[in-house]
Coordinates of C-alpha atoms in Angstrom, one line a residue:
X1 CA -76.2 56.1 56.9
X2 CA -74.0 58.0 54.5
X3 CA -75.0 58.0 50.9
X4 CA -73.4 60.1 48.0
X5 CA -75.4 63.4 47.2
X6 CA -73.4 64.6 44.6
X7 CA -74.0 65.0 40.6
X8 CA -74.6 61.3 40.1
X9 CA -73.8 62.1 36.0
X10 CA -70.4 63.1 37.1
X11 CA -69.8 58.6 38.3
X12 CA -70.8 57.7 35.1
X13 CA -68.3 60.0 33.2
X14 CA -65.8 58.9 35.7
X15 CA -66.3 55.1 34.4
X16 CA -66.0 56.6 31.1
X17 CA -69.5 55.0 30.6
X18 CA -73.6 54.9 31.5
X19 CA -74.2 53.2 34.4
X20 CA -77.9 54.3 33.6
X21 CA -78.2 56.2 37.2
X22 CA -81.0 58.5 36.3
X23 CA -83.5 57.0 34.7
X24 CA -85.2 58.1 31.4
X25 CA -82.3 60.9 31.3
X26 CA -79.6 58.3 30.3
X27 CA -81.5 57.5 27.3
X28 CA -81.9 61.2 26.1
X29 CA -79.5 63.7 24.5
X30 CA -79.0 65.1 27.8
X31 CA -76.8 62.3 29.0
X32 CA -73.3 63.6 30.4
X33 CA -71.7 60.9 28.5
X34 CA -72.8 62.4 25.7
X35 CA -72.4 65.5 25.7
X36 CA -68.9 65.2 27.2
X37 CA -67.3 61.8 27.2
X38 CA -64.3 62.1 29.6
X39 CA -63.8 61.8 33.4
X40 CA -64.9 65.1 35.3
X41 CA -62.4 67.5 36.7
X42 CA -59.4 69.8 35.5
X43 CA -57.2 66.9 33.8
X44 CA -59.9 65.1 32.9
X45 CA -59.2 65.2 29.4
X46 CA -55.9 63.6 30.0
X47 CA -55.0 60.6 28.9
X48 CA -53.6 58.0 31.6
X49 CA -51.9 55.1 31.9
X50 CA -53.9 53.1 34.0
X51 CA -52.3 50.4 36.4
X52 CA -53.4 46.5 37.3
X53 CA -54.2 48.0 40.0
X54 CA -56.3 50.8 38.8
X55 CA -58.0 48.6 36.8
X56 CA -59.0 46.4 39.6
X57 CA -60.2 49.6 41.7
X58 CA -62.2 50.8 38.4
X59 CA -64.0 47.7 38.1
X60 CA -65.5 47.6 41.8
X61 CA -66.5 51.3 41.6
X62 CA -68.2 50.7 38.3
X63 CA -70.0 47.7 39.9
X64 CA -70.8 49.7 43.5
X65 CA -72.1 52.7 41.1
X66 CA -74.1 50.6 39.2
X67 CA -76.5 49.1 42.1
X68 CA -75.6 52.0 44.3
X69 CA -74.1 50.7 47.6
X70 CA -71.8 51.6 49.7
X71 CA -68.1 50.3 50.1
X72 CA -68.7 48.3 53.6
X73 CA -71.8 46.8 52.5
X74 CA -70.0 45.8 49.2
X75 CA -67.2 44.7 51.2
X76 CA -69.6 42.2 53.2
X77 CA -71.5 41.3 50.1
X78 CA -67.6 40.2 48.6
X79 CA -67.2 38.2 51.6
X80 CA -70.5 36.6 51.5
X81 CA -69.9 35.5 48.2
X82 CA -66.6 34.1 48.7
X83 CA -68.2 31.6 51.5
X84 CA -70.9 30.1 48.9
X85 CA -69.8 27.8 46.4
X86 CA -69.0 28.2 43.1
X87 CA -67.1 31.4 41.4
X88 CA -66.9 34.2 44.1
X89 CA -67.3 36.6 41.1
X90 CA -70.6 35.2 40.1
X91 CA -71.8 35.1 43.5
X92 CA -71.1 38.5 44.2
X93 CA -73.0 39.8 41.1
X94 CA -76.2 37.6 42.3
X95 CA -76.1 38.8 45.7
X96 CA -76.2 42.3 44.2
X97 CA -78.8 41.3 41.8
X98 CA -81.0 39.7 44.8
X99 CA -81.4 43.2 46.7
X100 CA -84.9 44.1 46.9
X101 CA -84.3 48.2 45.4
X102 CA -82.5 46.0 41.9
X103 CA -85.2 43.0 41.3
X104 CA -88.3 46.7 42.1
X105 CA -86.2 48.1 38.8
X106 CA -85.7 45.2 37.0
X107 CA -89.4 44.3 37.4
X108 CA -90.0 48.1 35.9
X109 CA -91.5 49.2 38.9
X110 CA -88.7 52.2 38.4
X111 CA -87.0 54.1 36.3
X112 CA -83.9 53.8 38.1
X113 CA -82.0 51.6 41.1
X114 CA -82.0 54.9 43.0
X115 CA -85.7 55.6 42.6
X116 CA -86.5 52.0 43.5
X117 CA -84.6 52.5 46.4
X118 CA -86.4 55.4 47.5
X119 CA -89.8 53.6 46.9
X120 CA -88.6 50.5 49.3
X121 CA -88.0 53.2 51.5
X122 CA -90.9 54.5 51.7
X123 CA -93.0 51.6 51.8
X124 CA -94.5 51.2 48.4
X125 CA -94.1 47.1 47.9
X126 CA -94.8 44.2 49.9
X127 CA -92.7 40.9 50.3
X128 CA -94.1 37.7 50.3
X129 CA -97.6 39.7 52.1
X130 CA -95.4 41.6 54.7
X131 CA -94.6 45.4 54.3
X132 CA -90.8 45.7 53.0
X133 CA -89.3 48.6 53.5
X134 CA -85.5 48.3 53.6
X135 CA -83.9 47.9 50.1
X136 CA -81.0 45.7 50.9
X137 CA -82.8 42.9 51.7
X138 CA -81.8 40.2 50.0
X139 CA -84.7 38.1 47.5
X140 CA -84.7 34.0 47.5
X141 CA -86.1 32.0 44.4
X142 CA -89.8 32.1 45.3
X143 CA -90.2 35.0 47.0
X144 CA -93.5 37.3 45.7
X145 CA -92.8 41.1 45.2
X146 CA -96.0 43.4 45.4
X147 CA -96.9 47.0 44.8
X148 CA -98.8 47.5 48.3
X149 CA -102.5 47.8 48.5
X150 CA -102.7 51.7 49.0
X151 CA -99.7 52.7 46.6
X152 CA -101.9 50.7 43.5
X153 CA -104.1 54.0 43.2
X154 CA -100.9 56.4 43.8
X155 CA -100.7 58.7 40.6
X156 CA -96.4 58.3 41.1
X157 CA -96.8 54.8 41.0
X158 CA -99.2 54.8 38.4
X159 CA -96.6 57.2 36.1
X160 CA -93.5 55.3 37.1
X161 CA -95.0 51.5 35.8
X162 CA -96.5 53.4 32.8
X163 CA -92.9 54.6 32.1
X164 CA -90.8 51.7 32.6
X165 CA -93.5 48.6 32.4
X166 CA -92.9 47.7 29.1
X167 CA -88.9 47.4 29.5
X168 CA -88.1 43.6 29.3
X169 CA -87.9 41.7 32.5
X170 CA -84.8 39.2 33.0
X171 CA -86.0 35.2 32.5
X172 CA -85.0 34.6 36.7
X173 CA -87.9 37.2 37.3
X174 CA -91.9 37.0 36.3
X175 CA -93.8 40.1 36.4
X176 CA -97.2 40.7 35.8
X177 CA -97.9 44.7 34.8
X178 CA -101.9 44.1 35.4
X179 CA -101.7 43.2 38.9
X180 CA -98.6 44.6 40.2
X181 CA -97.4 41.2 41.3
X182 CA -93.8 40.1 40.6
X183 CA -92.5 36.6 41.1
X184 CA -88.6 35.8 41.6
X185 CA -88.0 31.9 39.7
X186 CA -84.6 31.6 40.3
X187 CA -81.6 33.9 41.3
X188 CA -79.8 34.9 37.9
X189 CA -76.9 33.4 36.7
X190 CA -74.0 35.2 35.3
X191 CA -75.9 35.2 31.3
X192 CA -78.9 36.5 32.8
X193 CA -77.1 39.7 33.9
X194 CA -76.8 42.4 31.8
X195 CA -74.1 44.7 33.4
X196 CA -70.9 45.5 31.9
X197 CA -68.9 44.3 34.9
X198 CA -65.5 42.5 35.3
X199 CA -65.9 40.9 38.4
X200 CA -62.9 38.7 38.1
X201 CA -61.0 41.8 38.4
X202 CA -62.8 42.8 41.5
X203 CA -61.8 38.9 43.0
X204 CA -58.5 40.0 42.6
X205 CA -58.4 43.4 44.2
X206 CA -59.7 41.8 46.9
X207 CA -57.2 38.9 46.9
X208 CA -54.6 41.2 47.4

């Protein structure tokens, strides 16, 4: 599957904003937004008018950047959201919010979204007592997230809930730092998210 390999620092300076893709880096003095606070490229330093329509586009690519999928999976998670009730905005965000690689980070079992997506990959958790290794799947309310048996004694995993266990958990998810067990009470409502993301403007790009 394709995935973007490039200078990930170089998306958030193109949303003019973190979008906290590398981990303990994006809290240090080393942060490209930081150091140099404008879009990447030759005309970067320009300043643009920007359109409805750019606005709209800027707002999905700061919310695909942010959990790090890809446009047709977005695409599907849009129209997913759109056949639930309630706000197709809101649904979207919860959908995105349910994948497996986002609740591993937001339990502090990484220090990024693309590191927790790795991890999945590779094995390290459990779901509901069955190996889970493909971070789009989605989490219901109830479902038990586990570090696996034999990853517990790993020095990376030991180092990487060391780093990021004590960052706060969101209220829709229970985590318990001792035993490696995380709980999911309820999927998140639009409060309980934490990202800096218009959805309403991604509704209407796609309402176009």
């Amino acid at each position: 599957m394709a995935r973007y390999t490039g200078a990930v620092c170089k998306l958030c300076r193109r949303e003019g904003q973190k979008l906290f893709l590398k981990g303990e880096r994006c809290y240090s003095d080393k942060c490209a937004i930081a150091r140099r606070a404008y879009a990447p490229g030759q005309h970067g330093q320009d300043r643009k008018k920007v359109s409805e329509y750019g606005l709209q586009l800027r707002a999905k690519q700061k919310a695909k950047r942010f959990y790090g999928v890809l446009e047709s999976q977005f695409a599907t998670y849009f129209d997913m959201a759109t056949r639930q009730n309630g706000m197709a905005g809101e649904n979207l965000l919860r959908i995105l919010e349910s994948r497996i690689d986002n609740v591993v980070y937001r339990l502090g079992w990484a220090s990024s979204r693309a590191e927790a997506r790795q991890l999945v990959r590779h094995g390290h958790y459990t779901l509901n007592g069955h190996k889970a290794n493909i971070p789009s799947i989605l989490l219901k309310a109830g479902d038990v997230l586990t570090v696996a048996e034999g990853s517990r004694t790993s020095e990376k995993m030991k180092a990487v809930v060391e780093a990021n266990g004590s960052r706060p958990v969101p209220k829709w998810l229970e985590a318990n730092q001792e035993t490696l067990v995380g709980k999911v009470v309820s999927l998140p409502n639009r409060d309980d998210i934490d990202l800096d993301v218009e959805e309403h403007l991604i509704v209407e790009l796609y309402s176009k």
